[in-house]
mmCIF file of C-alpha atoms and ligand atoms in Angstrom:
data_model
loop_
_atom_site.group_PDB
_atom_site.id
_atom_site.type_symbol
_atom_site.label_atom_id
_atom_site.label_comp_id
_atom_site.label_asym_id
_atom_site.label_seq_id
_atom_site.Cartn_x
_atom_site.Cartn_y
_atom_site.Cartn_z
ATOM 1 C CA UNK A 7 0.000 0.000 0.000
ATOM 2 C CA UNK A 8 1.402 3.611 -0.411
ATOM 3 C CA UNK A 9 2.078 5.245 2.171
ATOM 4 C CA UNK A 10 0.086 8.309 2.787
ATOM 5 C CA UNK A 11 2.158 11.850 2.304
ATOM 6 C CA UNK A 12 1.252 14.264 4.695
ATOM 7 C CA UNK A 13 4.335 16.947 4.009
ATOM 8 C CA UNK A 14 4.307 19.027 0.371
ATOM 9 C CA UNK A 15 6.756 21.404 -0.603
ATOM 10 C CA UNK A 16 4.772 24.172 -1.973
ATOM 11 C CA UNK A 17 5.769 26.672 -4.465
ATOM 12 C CA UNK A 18 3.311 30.100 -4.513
ATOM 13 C CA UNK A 19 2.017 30.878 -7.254
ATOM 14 C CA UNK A 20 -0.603 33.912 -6.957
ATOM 15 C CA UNK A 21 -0.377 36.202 -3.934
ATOM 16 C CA UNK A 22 -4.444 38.306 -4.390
ATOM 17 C CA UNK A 23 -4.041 41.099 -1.372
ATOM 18 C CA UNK A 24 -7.913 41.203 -0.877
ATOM 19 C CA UNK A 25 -7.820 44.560 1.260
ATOM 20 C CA UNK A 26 -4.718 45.504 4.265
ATOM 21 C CA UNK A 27 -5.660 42.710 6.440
ATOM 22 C CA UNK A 28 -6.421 39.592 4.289
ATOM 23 C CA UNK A 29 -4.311 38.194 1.793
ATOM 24 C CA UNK A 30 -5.603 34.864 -0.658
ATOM 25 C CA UNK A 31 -2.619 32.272 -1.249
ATOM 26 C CA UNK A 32 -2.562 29.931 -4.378
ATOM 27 C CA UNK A 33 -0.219 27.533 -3.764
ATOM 28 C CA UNK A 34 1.311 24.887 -6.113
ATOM 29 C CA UNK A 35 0.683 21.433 -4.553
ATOM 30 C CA UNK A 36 -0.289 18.892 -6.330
ATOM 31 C CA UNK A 37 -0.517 15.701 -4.015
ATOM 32 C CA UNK A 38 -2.403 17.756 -1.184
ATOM 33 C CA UNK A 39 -4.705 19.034 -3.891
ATOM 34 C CA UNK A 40 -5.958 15.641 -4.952
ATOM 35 C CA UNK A 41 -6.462 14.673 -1.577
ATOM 36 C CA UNK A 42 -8.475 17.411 0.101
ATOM 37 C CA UNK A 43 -11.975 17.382 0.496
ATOM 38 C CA UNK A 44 -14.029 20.658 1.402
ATOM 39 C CA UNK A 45 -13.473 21.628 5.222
ATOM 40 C CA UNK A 46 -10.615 19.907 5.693
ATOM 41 C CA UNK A 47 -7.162 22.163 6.875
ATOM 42 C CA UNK A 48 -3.624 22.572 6.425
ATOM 43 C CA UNK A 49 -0.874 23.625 8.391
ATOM 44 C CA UNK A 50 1.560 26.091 7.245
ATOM 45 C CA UNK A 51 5.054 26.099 8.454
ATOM 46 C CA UNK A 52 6.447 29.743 9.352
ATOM 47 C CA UNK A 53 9.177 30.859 11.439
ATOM 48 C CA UNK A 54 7.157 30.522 14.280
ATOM 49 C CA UNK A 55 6.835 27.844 16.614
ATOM 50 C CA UNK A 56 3.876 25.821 15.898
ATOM 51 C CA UNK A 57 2.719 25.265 12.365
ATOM 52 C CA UNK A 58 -0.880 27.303 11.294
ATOM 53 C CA UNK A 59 -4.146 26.215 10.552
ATOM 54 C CA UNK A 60 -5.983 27.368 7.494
ATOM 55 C CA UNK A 61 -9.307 26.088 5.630
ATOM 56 C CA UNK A 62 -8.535 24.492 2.322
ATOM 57 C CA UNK A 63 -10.441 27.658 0.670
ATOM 58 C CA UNK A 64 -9.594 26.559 -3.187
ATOM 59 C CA UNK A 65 -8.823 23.256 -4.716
ATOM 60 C CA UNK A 66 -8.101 22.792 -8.447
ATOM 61 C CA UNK A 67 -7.246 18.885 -8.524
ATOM 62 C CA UNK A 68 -6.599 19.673 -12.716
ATOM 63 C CA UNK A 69 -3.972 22.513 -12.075
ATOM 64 C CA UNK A 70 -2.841 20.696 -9.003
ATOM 65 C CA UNK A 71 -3.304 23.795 -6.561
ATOM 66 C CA UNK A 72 -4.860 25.190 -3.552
ATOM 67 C CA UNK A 73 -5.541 27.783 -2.043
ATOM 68 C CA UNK A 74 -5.795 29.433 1.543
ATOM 69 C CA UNK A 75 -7.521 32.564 3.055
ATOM 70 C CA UNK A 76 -5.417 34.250 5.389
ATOM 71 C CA UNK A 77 -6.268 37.338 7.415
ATOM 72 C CA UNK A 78 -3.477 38.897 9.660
ATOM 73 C CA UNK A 79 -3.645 38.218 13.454
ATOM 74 C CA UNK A 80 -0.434 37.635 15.224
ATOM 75 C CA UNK A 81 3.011 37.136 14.011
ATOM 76 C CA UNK A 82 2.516 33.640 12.001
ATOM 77 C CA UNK A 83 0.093 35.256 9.780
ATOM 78 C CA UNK A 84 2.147 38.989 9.370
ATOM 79 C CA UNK A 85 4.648 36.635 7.945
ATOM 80 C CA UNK A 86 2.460 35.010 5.877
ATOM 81 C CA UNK A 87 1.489 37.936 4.743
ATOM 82 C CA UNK A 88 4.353 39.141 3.335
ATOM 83 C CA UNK A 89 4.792 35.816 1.028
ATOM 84 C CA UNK A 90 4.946 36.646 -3.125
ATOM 85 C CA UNK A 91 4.457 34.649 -6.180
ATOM 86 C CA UNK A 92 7.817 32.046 -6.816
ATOM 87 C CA UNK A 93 8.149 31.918 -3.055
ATOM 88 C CA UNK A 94 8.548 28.265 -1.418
ATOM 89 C CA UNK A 95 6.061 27.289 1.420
ATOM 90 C CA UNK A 96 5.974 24.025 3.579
ATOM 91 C CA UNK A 97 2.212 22.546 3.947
ATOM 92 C CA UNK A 98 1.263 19.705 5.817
ATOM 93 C CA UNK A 99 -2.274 18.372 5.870
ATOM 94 C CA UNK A 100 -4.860 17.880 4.701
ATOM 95 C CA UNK A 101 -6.468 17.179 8.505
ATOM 96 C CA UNK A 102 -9.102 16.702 10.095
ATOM 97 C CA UNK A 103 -12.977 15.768 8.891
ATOM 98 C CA UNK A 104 -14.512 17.760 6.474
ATOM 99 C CA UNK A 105 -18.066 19.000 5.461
ATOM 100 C CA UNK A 106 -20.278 15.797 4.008
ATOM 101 C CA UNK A 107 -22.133 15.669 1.162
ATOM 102 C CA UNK A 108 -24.923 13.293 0.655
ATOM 103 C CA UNK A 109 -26.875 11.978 -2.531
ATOM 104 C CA UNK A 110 -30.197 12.793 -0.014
ATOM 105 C CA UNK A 111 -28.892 16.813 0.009
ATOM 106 C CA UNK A 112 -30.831 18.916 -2.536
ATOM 107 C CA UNK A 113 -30.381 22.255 -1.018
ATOM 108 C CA UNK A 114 -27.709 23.940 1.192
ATOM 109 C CA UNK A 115 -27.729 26.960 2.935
ATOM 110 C CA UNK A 116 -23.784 28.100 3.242
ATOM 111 C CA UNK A 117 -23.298 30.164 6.238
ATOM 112 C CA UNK A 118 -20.163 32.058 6.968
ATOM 113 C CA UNK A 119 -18.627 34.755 9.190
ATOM 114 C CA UNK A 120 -15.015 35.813 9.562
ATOM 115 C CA UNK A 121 -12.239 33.537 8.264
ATOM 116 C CA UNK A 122 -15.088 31.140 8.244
ATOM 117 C CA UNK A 123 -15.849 32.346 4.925
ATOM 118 C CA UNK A 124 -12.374 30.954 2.983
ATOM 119 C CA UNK A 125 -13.149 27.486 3.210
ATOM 120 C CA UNK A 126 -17.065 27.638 2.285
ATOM 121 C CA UNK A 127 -15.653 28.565 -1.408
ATOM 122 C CA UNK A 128 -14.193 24.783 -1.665
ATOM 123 C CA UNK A 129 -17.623 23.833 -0.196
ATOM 124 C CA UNK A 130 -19.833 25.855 -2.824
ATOM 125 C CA UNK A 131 -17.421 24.701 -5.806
ATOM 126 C CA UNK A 132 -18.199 20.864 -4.359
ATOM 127 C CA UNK A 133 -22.023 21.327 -3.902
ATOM 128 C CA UNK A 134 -22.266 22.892 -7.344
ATOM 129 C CA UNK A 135 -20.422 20.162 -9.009
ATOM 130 C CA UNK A 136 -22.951 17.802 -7.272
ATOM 131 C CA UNK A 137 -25.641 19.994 -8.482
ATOM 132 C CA UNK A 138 -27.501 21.321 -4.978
ATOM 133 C CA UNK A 139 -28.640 24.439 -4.840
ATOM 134 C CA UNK A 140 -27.283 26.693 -2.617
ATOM 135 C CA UNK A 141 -28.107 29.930 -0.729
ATOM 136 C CA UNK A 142 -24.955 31.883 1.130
ATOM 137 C CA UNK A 143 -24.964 34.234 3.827
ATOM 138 C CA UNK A 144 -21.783 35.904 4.680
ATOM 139 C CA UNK A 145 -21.730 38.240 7.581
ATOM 140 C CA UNK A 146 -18.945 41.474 8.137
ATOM 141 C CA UNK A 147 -18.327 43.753 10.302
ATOM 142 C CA UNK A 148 -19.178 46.584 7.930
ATOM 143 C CA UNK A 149 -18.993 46.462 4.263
ATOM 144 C CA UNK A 150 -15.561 48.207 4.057
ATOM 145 C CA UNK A 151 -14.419 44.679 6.029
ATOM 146 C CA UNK A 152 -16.602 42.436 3.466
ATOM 147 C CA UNK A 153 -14.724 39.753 1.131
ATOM 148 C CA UNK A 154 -15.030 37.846 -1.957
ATOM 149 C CA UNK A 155 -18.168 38.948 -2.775
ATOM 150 C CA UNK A 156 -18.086 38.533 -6.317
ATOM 151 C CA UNK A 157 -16.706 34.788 -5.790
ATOM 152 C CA UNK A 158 -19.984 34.036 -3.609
ATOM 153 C CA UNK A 159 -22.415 35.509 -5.433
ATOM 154 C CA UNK A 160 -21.300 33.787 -8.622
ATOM 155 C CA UNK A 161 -20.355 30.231 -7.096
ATOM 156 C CA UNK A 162 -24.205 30.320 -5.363
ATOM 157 C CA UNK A 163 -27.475 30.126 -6.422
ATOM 158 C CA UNK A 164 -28.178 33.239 -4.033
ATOM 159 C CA UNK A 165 -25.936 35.372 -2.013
ATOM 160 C CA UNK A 166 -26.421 38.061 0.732
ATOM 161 C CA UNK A 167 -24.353 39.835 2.362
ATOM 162 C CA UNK A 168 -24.780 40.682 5.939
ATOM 163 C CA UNK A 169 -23.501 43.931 8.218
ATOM 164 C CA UNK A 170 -24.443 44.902 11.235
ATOM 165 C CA UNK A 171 -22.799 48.941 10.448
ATOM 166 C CA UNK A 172 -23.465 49.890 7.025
ATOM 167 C CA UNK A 173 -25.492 49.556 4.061
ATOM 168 C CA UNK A 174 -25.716 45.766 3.041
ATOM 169 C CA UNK A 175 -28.259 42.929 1.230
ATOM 170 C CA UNK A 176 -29.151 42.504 5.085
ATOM 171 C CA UNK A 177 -29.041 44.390 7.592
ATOM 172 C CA UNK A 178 -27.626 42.157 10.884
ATOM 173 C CA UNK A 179 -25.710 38.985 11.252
ATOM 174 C CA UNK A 180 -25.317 36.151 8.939
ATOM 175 C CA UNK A 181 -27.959 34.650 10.850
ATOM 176 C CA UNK A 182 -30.320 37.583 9.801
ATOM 177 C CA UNK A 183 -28.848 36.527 6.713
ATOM 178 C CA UNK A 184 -29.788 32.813 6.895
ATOM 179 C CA UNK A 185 -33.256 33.619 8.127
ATOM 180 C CA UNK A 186 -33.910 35.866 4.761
ATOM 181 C CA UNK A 187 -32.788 33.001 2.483
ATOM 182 C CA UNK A 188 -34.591 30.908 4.224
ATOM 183 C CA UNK A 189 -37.870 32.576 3.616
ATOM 184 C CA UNK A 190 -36.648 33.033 -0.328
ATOM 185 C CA UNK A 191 -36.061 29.382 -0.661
ATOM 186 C CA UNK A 192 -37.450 27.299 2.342
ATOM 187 C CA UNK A 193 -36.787 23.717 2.694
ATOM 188 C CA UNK A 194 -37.565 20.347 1.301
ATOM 189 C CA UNK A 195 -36.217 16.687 2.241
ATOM 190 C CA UNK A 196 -32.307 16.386 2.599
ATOM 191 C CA UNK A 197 -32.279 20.495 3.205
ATOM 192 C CA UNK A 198 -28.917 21.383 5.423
ATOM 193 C CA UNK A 199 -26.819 23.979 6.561
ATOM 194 C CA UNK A 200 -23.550 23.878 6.628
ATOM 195 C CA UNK A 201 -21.509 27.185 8.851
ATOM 196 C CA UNK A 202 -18.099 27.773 9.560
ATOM 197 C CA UNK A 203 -17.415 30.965 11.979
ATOM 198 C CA UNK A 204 -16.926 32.573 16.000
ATOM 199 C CA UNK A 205 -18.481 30.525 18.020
ATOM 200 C CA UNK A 206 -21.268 32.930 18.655
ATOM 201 C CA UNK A 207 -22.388 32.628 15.292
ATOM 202 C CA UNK A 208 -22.420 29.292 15.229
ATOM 203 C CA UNK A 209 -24.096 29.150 18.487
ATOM 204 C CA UNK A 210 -27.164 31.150 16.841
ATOM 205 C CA UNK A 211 -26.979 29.004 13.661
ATOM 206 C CA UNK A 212 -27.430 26.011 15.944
ATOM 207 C CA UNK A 213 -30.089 28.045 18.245
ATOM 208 C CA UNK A 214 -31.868 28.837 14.580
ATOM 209 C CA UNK A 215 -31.441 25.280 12.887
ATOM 210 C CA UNK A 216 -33.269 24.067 16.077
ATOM 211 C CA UNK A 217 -36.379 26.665 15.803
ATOM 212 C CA UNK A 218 -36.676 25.425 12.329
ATOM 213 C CA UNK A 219 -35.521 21.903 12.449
ATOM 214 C CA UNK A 220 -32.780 21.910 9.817
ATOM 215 C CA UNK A 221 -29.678 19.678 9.971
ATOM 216 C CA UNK A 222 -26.318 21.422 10.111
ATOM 217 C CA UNK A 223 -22.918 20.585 9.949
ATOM 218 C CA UNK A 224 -20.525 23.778 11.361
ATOM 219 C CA UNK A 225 -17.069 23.968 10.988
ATOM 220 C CA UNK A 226 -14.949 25.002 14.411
ATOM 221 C CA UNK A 227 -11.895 27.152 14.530
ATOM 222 C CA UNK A 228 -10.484 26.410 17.602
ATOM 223 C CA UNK A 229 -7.382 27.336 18.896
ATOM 224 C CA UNK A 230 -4.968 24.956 17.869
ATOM 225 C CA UNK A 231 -1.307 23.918 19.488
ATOM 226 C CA UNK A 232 0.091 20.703 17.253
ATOM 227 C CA UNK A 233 -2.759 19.980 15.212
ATOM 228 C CA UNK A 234 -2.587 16.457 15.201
ATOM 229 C CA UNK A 235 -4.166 14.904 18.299
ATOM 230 C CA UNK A 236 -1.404 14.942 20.977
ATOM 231 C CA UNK A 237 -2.227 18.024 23.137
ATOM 232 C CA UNK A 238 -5.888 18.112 23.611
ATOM 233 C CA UNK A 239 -5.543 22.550 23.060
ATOM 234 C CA UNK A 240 -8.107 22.107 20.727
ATOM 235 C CA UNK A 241 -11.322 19.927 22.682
ATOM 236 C CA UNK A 242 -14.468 20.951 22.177
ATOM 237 C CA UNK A 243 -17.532 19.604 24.762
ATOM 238 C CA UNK A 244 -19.295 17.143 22.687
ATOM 239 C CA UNK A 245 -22.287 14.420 23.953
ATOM 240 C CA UNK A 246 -21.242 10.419 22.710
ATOM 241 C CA UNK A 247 -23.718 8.061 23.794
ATOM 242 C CA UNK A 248 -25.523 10.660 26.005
ATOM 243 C CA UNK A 249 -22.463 11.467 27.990
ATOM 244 C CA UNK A 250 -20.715 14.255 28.002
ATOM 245 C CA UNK A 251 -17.181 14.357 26.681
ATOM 246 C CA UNK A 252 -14.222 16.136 24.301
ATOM 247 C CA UNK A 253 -13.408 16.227 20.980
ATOM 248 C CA UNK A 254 -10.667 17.405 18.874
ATOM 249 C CA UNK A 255 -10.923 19.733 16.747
ATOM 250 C CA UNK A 256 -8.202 18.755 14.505
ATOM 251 C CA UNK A 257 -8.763 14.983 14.615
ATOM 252 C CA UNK A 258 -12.799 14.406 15.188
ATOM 253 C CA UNK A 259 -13.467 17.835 13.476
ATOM 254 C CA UNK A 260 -13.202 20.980 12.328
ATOM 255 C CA UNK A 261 -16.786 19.872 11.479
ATOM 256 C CA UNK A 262 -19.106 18.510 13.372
ATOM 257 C CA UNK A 263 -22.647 18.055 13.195
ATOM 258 C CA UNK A 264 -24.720 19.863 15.298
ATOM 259 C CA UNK A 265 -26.569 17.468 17.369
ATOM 260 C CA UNK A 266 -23.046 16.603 18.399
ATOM 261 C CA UNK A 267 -22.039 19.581 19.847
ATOM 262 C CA UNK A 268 -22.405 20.099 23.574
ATOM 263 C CA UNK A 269 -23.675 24.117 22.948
ATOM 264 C CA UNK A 270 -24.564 24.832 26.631
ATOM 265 C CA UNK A 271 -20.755 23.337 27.231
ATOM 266 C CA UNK A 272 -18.880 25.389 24.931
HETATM 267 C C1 LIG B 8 -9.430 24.462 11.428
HETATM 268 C C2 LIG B 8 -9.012 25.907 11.346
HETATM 269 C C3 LIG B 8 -9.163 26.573 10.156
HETATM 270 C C4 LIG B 8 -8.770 27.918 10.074
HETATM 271 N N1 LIG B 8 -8.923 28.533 8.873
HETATM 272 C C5 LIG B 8 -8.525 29.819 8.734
HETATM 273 C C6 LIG B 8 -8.616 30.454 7.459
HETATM 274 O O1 LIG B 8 -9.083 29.872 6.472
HETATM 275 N N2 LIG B 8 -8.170 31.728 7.366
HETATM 276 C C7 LIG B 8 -7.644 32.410 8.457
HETATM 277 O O2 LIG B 8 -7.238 33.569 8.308
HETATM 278 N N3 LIG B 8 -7.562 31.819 9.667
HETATM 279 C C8 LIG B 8 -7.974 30.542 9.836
HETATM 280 N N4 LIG B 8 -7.847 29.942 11.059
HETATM 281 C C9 LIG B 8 -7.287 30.727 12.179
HETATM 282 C C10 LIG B 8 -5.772 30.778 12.049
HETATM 283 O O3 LIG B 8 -5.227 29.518 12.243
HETATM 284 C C11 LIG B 8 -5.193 31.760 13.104
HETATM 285 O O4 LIG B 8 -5.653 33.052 12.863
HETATM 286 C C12 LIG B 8 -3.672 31.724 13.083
HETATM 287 O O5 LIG B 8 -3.182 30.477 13.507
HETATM 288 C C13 LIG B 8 -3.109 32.830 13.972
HETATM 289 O O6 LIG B 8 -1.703 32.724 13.958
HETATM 290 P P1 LIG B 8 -0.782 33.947 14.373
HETATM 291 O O7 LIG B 8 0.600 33.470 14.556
HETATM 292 O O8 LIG B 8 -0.968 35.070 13.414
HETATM 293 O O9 LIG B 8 -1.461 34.429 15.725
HETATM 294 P P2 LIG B 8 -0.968 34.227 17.216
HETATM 295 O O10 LIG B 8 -2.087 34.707 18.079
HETATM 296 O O11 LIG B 8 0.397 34.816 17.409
HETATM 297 O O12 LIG B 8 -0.861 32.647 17.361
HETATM 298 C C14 LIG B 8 -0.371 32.027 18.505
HETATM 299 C C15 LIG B 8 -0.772 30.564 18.492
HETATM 300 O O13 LIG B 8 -2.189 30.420 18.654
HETATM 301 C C16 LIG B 8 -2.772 29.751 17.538
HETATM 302 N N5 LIG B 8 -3.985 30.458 17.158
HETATM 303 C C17 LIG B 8 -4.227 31.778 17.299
HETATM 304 N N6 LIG B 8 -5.466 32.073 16.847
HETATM 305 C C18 LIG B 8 -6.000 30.909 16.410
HETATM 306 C C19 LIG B 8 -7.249 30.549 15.823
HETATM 307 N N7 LIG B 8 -8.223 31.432 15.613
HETATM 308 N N8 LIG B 8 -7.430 29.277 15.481
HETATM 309 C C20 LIG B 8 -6.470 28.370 15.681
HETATM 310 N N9 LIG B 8 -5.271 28.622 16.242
HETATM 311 C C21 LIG B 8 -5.049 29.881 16.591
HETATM 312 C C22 LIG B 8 -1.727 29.836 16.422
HETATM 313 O O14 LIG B 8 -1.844 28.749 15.503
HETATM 314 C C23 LIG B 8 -0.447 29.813 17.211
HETATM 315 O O15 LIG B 8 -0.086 28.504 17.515
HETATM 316 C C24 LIG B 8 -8.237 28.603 11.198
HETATM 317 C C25 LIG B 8 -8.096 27.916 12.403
HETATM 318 C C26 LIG B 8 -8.482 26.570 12.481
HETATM 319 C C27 LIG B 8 -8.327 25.846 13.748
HETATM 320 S S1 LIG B 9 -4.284 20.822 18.330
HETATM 321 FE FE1 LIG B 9 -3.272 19.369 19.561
HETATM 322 S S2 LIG B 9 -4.818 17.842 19.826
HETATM 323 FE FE2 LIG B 9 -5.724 19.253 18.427
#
């Protein structure tokens, strides 16, 4: 059997500065392109100790790329974001369990906030391909801080933006967001929603998927120290078998379905 290769040696090819804090990274890496599947993660290697998580926000299995969202938070990602085109990266991955897609799904409703939003592009380019329909929400701050718009709107079936300061499609959370697609496109059998985001937001999706009684699968990005199951700095309170218990978010997750998730615990 071949043994499977977790380490690539990437090469950068596109370097898209989106606005001064977020910066979109195509990277050349063929072998970890073929084997991601939508909200999965990587781990890039800086200077720093401790490799960094990011979504799997683009995967082109043909041109034998991906690509990563990155918005700049501590020192990891400032040195990320100072990476150009030709420039060598080390990416290890792809981790964790992604977003599933099932023959029964015939619409999705793609919920995002934050850096939540990179990897629900991979997500939307998988549930098109499978031909769902599919209604996005993506919540900002304000729309000077709003992202990719262009890419969601034309990857989905329908697309709002949400902001809570400003003039937006909605005006609110992507919740508020969710609710208005919702009432556009309601629900029939094998409807789900599938959010990646703060934990407050996907507290409310779960709060609103309950009031409705939709499925959802959200994607967690917790605070991670080695990424690969040793150190427990990434548990999440989950119920198994009624009890309660921890998860990891890098091995059992990032996604997990809702009914999983211990909400009052988190
Ligand atoms: C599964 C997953 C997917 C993610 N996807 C994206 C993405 O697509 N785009 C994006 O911009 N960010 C994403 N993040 C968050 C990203 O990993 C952090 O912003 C980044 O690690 C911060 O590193 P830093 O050195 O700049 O910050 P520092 O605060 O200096 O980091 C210190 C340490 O804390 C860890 N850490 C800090 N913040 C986070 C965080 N939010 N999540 C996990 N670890 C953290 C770092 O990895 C590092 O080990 C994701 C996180 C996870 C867990
Ligand atoms: S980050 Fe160490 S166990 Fe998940």
């Amino acid at each position: 059997m071949m043994e499977r290769k977790y380490r690539h040696d990437a090469t950068i090819t596109k370097v898209d500065h989106l606005d001064e804090d977020n910066v979109f990274l195509t990277l050349n890496a063929p072998e970890l392109s073929e084997l991601s599947k939508p909200g999965q993660f990587v781990e890039l290697e800086t200077s720093q100790f401790l490799n960094r998580p990011f979504g799997v926000a683009i995967c082109d299995k043909k041109a034998g790329t991906v690509g990563i969202g990155v918005r700049k938070v501590g020192k990891g990602t400032k040195e990320i974001f100072e990476y150009k085109a030709g420039d060598k990266a080390t990416l290890f991955g792809p981790f964790g369990y992604g977003f599933s897609i099932s023959e029964k799904t015939s619409r999705a409703y793609v919920i995002g906030g934050g850096t939540g939003i990179y990897p629900l592009l991979f997500l939307l380019q998988e549930l098109k391909r499978a031909g769902i329909k599919t209604y996005t929400g993506c919540g900002f701050q304000s729309l000077t801080h709003a992202l990719m718009i262009d890419d969601f709107s034309h990857i989905s079936d329908d697309y709002l933006t949400a902001c809570e300061i400003g003039e937006a499609d909605v005006s609110g959370t992507a919740v508020d967001a969710l609710a208005e697609l919702y009432e556009r496109h309601g629900q029939s059998d094998g409807t789900i929603v599938y959010a990646c985001g703060p934990i407050p937001m996907l507290k409310a999706v779960n709060a609103w998927c309950e009031e409705n009684g939709i499925d959802a699968e959200c994607s967690f990005e917790a605070r991670m120290g080695c990424g690969f199951g040793v150190c427990r700095g990434c548990a999440i309170p989950v119920i198994r078998d009624g009890q309660p218990t921890y998860d990891r978010c890098c091995v059992e997750g990032p996604v997990f379905r809702r009914g999983v998730v211990d909400w009052e615990g988190l």
